[in-house]
Coordinates of C-alpha atoms (C1' of nucleotides) in Angstrom, one line a residue:
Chain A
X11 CA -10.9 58.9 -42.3
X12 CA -13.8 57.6 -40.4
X13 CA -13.5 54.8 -37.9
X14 CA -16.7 52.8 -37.7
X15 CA -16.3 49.7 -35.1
X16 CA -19.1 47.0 -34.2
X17 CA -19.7 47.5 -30.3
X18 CA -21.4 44.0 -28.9
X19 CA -22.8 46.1 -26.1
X20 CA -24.9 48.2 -28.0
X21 CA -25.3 45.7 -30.4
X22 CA -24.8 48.5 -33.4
X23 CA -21.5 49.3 -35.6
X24 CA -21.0 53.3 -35.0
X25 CA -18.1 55.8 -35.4
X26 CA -15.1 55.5 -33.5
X27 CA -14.5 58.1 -31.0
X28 CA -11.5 58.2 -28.9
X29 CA -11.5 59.1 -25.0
X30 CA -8.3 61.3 -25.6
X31 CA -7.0 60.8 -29.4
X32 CA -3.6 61.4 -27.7
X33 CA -4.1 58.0 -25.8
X34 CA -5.9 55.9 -27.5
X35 CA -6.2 52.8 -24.8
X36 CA -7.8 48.9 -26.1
X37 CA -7.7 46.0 -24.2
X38 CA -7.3 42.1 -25.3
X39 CA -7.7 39.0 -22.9
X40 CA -4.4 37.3 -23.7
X41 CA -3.3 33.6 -23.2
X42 CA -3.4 31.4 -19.7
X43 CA 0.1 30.0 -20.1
X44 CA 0.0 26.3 -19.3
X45 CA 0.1 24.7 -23.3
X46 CA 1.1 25.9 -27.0
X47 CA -1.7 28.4 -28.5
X48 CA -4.1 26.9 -30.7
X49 CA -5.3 28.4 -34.0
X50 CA -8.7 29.6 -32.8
X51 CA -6.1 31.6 -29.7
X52 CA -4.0 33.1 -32.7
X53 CA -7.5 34.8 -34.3
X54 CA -8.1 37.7 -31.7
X55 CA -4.5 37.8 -31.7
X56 CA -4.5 38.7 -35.2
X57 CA -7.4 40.8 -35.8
X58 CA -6.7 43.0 -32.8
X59 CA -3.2 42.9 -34.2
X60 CA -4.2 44.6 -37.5
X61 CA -6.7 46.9 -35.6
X62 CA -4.0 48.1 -32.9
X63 CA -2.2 48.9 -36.6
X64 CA -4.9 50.8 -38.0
X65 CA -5.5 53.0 -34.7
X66 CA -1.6 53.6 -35.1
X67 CA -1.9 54.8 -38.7
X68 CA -4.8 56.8 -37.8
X69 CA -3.9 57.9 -34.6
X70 CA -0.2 58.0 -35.0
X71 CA 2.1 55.2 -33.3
X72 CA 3.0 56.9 -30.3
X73 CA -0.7 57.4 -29.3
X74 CA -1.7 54.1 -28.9
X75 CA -1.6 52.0 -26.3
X76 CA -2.5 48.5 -26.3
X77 CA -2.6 45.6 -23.1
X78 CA -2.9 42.4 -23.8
X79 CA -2.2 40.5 -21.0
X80 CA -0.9 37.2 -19.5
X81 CA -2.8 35.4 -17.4
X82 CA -0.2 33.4 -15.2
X83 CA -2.3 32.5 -11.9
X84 CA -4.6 29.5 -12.9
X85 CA -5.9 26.3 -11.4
X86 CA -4.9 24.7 -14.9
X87 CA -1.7 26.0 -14.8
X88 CA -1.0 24.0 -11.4
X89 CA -2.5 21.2 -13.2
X90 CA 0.3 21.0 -16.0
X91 CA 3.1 21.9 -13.5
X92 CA 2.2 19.0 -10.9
X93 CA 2.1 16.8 -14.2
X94 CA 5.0 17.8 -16.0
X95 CA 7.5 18.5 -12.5
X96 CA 6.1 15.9 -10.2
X97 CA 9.6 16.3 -8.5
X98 CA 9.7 20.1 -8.1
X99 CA 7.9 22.3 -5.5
X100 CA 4.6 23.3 -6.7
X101 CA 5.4 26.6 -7.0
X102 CA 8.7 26.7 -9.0
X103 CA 6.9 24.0 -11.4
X104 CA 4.5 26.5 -12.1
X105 CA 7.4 29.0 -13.0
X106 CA 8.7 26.8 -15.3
X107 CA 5.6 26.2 -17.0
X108 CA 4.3 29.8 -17.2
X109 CA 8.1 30.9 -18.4
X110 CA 8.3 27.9 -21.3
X111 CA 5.1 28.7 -22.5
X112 CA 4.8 32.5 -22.7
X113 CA 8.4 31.6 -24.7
X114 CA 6.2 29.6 -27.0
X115 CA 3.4 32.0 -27.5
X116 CA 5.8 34.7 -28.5
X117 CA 7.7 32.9 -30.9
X118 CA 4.4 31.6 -32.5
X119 CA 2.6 35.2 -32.7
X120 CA 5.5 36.9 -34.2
X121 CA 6.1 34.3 -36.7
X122 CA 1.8 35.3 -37.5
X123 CA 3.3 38.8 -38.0
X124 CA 2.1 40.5 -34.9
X125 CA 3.3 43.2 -33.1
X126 CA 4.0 43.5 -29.6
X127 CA 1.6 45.2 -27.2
X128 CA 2.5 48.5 -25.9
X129 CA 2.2 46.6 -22.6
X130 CA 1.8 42.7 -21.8
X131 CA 1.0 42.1 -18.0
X132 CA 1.6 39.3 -16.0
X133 CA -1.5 38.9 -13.6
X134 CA 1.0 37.6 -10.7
X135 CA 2.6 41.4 -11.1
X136 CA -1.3 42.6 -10.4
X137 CA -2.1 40.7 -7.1
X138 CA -2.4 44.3 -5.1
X139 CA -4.7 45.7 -7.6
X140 CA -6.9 43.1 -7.5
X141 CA -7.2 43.0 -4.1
X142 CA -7.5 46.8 -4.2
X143 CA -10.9 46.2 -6.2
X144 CA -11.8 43.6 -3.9
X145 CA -11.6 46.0 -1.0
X146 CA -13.4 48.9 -3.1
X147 CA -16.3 45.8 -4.3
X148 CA -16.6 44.8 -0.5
X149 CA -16.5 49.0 1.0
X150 CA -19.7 48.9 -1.8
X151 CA -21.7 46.1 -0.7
X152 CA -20.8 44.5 -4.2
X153 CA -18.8 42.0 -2.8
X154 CA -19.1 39.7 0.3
X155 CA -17.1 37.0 2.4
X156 CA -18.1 33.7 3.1
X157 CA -16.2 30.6 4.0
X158 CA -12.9 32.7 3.0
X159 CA -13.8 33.0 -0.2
X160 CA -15.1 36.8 -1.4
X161 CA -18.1 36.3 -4.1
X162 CA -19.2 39.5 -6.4
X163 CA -23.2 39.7 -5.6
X164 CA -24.7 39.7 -8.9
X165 CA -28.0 41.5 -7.2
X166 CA -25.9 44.5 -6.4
X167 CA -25.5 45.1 -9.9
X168 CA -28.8 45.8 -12.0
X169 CA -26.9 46.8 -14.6
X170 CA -25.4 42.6 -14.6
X171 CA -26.3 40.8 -18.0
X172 CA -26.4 43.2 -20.3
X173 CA -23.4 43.1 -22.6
X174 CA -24.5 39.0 -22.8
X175 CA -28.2 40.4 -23.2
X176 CA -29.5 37.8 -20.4
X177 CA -31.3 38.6 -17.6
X178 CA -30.4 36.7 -14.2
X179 CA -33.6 35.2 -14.4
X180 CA -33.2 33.7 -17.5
X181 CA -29.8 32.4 -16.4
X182 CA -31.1 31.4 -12.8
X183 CA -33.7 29.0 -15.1
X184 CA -30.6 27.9 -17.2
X185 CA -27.9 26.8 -14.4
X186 CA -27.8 23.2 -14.1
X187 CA -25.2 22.9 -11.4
X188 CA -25.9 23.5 -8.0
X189 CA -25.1 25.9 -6.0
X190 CA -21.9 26.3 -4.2
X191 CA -22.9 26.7 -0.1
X192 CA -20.7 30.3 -0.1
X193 CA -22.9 31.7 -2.5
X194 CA -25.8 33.8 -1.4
X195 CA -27.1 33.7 -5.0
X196 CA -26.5 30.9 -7.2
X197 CA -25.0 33.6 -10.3
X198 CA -22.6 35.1 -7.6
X199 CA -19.1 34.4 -8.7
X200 CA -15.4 34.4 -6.5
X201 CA -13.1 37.4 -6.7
X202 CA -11.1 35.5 -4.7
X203 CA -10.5 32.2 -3.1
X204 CA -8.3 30.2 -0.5
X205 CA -5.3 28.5 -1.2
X206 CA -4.4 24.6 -0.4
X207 CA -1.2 24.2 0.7
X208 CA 1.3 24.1 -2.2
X209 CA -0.7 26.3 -4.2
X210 CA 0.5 29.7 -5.2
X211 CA -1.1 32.1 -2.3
X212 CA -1.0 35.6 -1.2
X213 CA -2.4 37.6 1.6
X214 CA -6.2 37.4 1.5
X215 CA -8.5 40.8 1.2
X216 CA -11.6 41.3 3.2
X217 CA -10.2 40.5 6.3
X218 CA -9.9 37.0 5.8
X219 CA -7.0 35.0 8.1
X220 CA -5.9 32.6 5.7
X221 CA -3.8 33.2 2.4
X222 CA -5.5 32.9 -1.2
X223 CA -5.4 33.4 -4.9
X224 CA -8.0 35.5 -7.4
X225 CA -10.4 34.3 -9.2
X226 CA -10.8 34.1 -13.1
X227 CA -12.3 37.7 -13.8
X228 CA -10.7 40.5 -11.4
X229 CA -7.4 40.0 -12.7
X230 CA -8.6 41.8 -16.2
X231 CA -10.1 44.4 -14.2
X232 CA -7.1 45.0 -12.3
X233 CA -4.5 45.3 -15.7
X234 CA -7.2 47.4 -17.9
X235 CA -7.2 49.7 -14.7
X236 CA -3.4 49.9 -13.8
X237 CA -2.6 50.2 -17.4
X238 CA -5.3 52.0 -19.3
X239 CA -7.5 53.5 -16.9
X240 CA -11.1 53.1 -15.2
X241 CA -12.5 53.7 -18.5
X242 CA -10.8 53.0 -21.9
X243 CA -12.1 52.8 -25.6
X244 CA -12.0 48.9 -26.4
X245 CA -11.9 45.8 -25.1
X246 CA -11.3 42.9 -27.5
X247 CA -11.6 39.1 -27.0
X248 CA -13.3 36.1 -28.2
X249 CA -17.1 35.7 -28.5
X250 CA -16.7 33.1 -26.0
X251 CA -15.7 35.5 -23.4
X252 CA -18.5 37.6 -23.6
X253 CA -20.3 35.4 -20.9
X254 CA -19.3 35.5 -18.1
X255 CA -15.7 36.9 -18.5
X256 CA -16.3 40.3 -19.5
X257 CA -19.9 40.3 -18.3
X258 CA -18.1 39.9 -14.7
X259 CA -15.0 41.8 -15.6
X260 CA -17.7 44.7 -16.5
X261 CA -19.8 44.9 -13.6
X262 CA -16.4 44.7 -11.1
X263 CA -14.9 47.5 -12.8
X264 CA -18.2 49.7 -13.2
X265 CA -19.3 48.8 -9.5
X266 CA -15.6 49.5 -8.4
X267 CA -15.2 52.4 -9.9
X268 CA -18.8 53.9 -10.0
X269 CA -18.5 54.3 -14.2
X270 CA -21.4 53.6 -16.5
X271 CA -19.1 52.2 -18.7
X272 CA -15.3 49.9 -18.4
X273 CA -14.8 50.1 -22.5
X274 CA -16.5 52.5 -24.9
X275 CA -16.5 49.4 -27.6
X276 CA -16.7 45.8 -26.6
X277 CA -15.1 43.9 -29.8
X278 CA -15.4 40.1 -30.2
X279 CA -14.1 38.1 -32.7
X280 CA -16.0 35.0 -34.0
X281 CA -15.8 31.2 -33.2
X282 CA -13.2 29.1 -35.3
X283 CA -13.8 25.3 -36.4
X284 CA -11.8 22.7 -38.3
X285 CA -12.5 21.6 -41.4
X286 CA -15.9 21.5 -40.1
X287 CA -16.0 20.5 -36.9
X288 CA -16.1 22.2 -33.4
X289 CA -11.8 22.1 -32.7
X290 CA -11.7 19.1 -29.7
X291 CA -8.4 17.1 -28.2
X292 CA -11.2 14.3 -28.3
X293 CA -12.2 15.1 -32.1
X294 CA -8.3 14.6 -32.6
X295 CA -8.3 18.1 -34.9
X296 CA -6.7 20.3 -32.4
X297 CA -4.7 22.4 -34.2
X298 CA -1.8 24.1 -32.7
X299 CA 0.0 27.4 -34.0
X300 CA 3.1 25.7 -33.5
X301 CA 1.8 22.8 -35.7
X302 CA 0.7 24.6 -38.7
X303 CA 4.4 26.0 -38.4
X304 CA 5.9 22.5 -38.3
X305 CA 3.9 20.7 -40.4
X306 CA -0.3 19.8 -40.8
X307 CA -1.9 19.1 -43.8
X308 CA 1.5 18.2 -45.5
X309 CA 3.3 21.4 -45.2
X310 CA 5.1 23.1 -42.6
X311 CA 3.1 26.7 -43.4
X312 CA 4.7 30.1 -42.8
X313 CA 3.1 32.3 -40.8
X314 CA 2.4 35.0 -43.6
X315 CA 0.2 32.5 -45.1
X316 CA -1.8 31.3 -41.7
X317 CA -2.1 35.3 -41.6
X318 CA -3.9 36.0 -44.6
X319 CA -6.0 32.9 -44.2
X320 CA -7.1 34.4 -40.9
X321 CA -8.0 37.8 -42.5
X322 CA -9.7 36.0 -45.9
X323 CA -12.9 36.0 -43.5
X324 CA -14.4 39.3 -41.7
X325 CA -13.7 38.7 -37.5
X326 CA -17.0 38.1 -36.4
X327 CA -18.2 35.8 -38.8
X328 CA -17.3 32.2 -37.8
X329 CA -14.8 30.8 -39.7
X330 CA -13.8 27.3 -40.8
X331 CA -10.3 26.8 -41.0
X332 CA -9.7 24.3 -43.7
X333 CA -6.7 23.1 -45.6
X334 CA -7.9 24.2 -48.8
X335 CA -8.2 27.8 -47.5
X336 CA -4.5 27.9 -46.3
X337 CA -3.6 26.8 -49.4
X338 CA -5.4 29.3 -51.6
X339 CA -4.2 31.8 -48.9
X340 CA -0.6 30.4 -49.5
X341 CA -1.1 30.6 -53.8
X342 CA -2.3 34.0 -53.4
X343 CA 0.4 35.6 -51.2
X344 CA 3.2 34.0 -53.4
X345 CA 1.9 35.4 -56.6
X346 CA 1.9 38.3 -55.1
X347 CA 5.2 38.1 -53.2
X348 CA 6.8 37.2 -56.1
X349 CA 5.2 40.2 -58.2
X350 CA 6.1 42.6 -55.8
X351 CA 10.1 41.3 -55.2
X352 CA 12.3 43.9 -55.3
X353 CA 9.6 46.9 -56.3
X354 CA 10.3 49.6 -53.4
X355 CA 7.6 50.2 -51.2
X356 CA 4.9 53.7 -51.4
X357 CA 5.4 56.0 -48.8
X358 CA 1.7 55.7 -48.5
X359 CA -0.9 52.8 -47.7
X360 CA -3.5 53.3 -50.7
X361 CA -6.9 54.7 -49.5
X362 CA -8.5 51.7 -51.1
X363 CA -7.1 49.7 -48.6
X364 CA -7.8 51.5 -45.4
X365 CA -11.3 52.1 -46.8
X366 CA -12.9 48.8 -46.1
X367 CA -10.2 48.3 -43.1
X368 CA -11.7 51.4 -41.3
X369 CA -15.0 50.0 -41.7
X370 CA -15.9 47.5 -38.7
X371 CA -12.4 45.8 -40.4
X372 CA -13.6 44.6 -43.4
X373 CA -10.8 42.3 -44.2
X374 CA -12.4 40.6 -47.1
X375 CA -13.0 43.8 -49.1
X376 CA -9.8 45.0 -48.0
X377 CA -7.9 41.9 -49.3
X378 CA -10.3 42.4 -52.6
X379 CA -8.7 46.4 -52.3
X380 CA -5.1 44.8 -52.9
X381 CA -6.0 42.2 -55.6
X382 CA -7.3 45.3 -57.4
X383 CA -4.4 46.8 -56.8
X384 CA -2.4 43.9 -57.8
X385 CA -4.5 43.9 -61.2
X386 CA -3.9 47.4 -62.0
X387 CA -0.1 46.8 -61.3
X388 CA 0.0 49.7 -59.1
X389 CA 2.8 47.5 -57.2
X390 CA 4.6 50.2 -54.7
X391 CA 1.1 50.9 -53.5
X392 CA 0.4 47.0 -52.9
X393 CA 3.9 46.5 -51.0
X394 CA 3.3 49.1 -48.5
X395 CA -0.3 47.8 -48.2
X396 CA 1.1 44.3 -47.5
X397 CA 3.9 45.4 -44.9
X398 CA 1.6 47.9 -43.1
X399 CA -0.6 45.1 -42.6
X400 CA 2.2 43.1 -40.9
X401 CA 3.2 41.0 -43.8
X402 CA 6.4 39.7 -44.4
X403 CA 6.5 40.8 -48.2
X404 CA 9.9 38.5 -48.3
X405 CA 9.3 35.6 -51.3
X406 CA 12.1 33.2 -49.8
X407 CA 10.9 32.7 -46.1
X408 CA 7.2 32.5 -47.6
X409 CA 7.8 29.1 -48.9
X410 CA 5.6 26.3 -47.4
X411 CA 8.0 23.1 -47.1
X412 CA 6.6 19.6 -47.2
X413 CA 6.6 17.3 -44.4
X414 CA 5.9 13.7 -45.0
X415 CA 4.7 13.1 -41.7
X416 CA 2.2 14.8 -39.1
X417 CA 4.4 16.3 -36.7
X418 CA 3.5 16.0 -32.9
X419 CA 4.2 18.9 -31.3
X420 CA 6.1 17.5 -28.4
X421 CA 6.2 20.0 -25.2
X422 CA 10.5 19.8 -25.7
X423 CA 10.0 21.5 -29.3
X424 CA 10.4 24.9 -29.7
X425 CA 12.8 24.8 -32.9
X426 CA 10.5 24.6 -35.7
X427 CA 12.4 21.8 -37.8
X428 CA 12.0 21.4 -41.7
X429 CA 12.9 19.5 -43.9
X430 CA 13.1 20.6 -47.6
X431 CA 15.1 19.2 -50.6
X432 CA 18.5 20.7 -50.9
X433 CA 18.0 24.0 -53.5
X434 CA 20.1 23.9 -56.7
X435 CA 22.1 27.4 -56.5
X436 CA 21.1 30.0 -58.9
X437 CA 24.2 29.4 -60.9
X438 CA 23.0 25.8 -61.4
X439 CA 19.6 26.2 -62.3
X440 CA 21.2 29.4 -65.0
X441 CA 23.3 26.7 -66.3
X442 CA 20.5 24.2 -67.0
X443 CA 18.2 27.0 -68.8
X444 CA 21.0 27.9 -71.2
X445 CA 21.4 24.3 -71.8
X446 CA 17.8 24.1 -72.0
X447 CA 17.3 27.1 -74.1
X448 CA 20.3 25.6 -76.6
X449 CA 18.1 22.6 -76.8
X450 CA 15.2 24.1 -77.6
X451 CA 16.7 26.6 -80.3
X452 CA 17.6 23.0 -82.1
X453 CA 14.1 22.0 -81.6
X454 CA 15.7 19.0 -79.3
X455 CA 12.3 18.5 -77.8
X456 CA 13.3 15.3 -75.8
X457 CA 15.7 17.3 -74.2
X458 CA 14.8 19.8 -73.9
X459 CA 11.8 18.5 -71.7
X460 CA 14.6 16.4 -69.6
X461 CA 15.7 19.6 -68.5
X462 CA 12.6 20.9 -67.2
X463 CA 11.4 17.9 -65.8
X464 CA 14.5 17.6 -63.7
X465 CA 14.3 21.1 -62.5
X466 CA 11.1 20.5 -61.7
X467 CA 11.9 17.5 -59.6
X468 CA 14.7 20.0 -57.7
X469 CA 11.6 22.4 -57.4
X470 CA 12.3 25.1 -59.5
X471 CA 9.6 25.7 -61.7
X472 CA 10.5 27.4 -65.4
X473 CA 8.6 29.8 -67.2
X474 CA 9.0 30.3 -70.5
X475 CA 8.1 33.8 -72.2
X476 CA 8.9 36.5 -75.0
X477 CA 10.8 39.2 -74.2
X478 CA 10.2 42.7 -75.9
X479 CA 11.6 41.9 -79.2
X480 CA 9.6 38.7 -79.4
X481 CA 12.5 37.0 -78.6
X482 CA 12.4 33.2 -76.0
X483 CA 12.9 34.1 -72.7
X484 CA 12.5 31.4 -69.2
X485 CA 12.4 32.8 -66.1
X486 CA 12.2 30.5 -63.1
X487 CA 10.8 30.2 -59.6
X488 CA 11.0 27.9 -56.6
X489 CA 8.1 25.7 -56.2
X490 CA 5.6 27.0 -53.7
Chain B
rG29 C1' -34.4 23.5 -21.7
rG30 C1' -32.8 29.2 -21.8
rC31 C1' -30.1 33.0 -24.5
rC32 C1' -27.2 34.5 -28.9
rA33 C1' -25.0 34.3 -33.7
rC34 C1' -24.9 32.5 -38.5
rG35 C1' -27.3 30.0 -43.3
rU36 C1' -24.9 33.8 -50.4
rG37 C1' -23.1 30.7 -57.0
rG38 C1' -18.9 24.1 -57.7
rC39 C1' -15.8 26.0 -53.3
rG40 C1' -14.2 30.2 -50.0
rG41 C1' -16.2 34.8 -48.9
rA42 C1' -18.0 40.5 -48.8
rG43 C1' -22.1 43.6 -49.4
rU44 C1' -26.7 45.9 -50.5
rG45 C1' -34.4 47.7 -50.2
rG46 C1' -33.9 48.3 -57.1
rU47 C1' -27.4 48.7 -60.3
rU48 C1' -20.4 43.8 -61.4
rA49 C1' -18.0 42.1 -54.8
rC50 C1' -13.5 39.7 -54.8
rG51 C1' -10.7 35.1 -55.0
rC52 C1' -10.2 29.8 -56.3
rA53 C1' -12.0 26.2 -59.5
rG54 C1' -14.5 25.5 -64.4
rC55 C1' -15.2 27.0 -69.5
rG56 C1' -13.5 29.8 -74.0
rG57 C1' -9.5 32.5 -76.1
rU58 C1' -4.3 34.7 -76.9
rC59 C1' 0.5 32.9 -76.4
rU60 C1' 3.6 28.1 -76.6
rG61 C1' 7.2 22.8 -80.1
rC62 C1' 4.2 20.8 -76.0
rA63 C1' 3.1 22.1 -71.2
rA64 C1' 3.2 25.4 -67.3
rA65 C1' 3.0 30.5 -66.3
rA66 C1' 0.9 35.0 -67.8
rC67 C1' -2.9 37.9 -70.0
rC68 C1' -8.1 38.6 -72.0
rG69 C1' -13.2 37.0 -71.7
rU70 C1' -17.1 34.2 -69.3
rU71 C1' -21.4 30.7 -66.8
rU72 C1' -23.6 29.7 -62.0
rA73 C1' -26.3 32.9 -55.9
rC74 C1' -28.5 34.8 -52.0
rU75 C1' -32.0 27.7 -46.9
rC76 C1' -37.5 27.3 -46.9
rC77 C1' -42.5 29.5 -45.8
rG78 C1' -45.3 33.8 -44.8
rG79 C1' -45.5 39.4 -44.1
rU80 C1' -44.2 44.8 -45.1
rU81 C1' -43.1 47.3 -50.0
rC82 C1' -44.0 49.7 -56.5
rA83 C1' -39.6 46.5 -55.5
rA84 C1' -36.3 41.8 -50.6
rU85 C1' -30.8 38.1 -50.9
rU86 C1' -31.1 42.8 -48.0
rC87 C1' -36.5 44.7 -43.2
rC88 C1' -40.3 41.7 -39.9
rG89 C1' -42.3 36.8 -38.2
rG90 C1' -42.0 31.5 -38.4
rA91 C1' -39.7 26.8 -39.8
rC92 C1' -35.4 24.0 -40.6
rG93 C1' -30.1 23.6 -40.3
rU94 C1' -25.1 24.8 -38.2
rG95 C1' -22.4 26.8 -34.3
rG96 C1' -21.5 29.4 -29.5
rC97 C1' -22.6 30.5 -24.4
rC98 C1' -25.4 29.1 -20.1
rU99 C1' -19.6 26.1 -13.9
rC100 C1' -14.5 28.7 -9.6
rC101 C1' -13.2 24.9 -17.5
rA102 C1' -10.2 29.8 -20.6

RNA sequence: GGCCACGUGGCGGAGUGGUUACGCAGCGGUCUGCAAAACCGUUUACUCCGGUUCAAUUCCGGACGUGGCCUCCA
């Protein structure tokens, strides 16, 4: 089977070929721990979730290897941590912040169904590397020191705007803030800067006296390199990171390293809105992972569901997350879920599916794949396509419950708390169908009706049907 | 202001230089005591204006609209 993957740097979707098929290394710009993960954090998640899956399939699981790290050194992590522990040192605040909320992220990203990286690395762990790519950057007359701060020279680089496809003149005309007096040229951008006392510091590179922390970019230089190589075959992230994360994080590798290249496919997921509207704590429609989980638009969703709503649209297309779409994502999966309970599983994932997967992860055609599928009642095939996918296949835990209230997510929460109506046992709701079915036999309509209706109000929805020999049968289900 | 992406039927959302996406909703039907469910069938499309072409939703140019980036915000 063919891989075919969109690169942004050369602007074209061409086969996949691996640097060693044995090894096959990618790359995703994980979360800055300082606050829960919103639903436009969980998309790359996702998407390079069921891609890191594919490259297994294809490549085998124990030839894959994929870093997603975990940025942990960040001026708005100190932020949060001088808010939420006024009364701690700065520097153990900080731990308790980065700790509490890489315990969040996890929790939310499995619930979405998504494996572990091969590798997650903390970018405190990586301090020497970076500095080790300073030095290299500085030996090269890429980098330079000013005011004990170390700035990447943009002019060093002609190679610097072109996975963003802008020249520095262009963005020279474009900057609207002036220009910091350490900077030689206004595009220039720190590898590394001082510390103020209380901050999180470390001995400074470049011969500088006083102690100091990385900036932004180097420390994804530094984890793709101790982890994966000075070249690898993808690098993932959001469109918003194409400029000037990975712009920078490219030219500091290639200029460190003397590569042409840092990734052999640059992958970037499209924007996400909100029913609409660009997602804003102002706008009040920030929507948290952890909230669809505990309650937003009535329901307190399972993760399955926010899963497949994420995949209804292909990754680089924008995508407007909307509650009607979760639903329909929701109605969907429990059809399904509840057509494919207790059918074992093929041994293999159905060619139809990894088709349109293989191609630049067409997730639309591919979800179109299993509703064929799921029409031709070709059901094995359709649970092994659901769980290689990362989906649950389990009907009970797919259940949405309401919530009569909008939730806050409060920083103390990490339980996810629901509230359902208590479930009548199966015995119970057997009982009332016999009843029910007695009922109707004597054409007691009234009833007969009383039955269901109550049921209904206990949430078990009843079904009725014919059996092969024609004769009444009800089946039942609990209420989506 | 500069650069970039996107604009498909009631809604969501793929794809393609000429041939059914798919799903939801709607409509019709089968079934049913009624309803629901299920199953069968089915209507509606490619923002606008030019150009290239035998042929454009698909390529090119422009307009309009939406969104993104342009800062040591991630």
């Amino acid at each position: 089977m063919e891989l075919r993957l969109y690169d942004t740097l050369s602007k074209e979707k061409r086969p996949f070929v691996p640097l060693d098929p044995v090894n096959v290394r990618m790359y995703v710009c994980g979360p800055t721990v300082y606050d829960f993960a919103h639903i436009g954090n969980a998309r790359p998640v996702i998407v390079f979730d069921v891609l890191f899956r594919l490259l297994r399939h294809v490549y085998g699981d124990k030839h894959v290897t994929y870093v997603r790290n975990i940025t942990d050194v960040d001026d708005k992590i100190n932020a949060r941590a001088a808010r939420d522990f006024p009364a701690l040192p700065l520097n153990d605040a900080i731990r308790k912040v980065t700790e509490e909320t890489e315990r969040q992220f996890h929790a939310d990203v499995d619930a979405l169904g998504c494996l572990r990286p091969t590798v997650e690395p903390r970018a405190t762990e990586h301090i020497a590397e970076m500095r080790a790519i300073i030095e290299k950057l500085i030996a090269g007359g890429h980098a330079y020191v000013e005011q004990d701060h170390v700035l990447f020279s943009v002019a060093s680089d002609p190679r610097y705007g072109t996975l963003a496809r802008r020249s520095l003149d262009e963005m020279m005309a474009g900057a609207r803030i002036d220009v910091a007096p350490y900077k030689r040229d206004g595009m220039d951008f720190v590898l590394w800067k001082p510390s103020k006392p209380g901050e999180p510091s470390w001995p400074s590179p470049g011969g500088i006296k006083v102690e100091g922390r990385p900036g932004w970019h180097v420390e994804c230089s530094a984890m793709s390199w101790k982890h994966l190589g000075e070249q690898f075959d993808i690098h993932g992230g959001g469109i918003d990171l194409v400029f000037p994360h990975h712009e920078n994080e490219l030219a500091q590798t290639c200029c460190a390293f003397h590569r042409d290249r840092m990734a052999n496919v640059w992958m970037h997921n499209g924007f996400l809105q909100v029913e609409g509207e660009k997602m804003s704590k102002s706008l009040g429609n920030f929507v948290t992972i952890r909230e669809l989980r505990e309650g937003w638009a009535g329901y307190a969703w399972p993760g399955d569901a926010l899963r497949f709503a994420m995949l209804g649209t292909h990754y680089r297309q924008p995508i407007d997350w909307t509650a009607k779409a979760l639903d329909e994502a929701h109605k969907t999966l429990w059809r399904w879920y509840g057509d494919i309970e207790g059918v074992q599983a093929a041994s293999n994932v159905a060619d139809d599916v990894l088709a349109p997967l293989a191609d630049d992860l067409n997730t639309s055609g591919m979800i179109a794949a299993l509703h064929a599928l799921h029409k031709a009642g070709r059901l094995a095939e359709m649970r092994a396509a659901l769980a290689f996918l990362g989906f649950s296949c389990d009907l009970p835990s797919l259940q949405r419950k309401p919530v009569t209230a909008e939730l806050r997510t409060s920083e103390a929460s990490d339980q996810v708390q629901m509230q359902g109506t208590a479930a009548p046992s199966k015995q119970q709701i057997e009982q009332f169908i016999s009843e029910r079915t007695a009922a109707r036999a004597a054409k007691n309509w009234k009833e007969s009706d009383r039955i269901r209706d109550e049921l209904a109000a206990m949430g078990v929805i009843l079904k009725d049907g014919k059996d092969a020999e024609g004769k009444p049968v009800t089946t039942w289900e609990v209420a989506r």
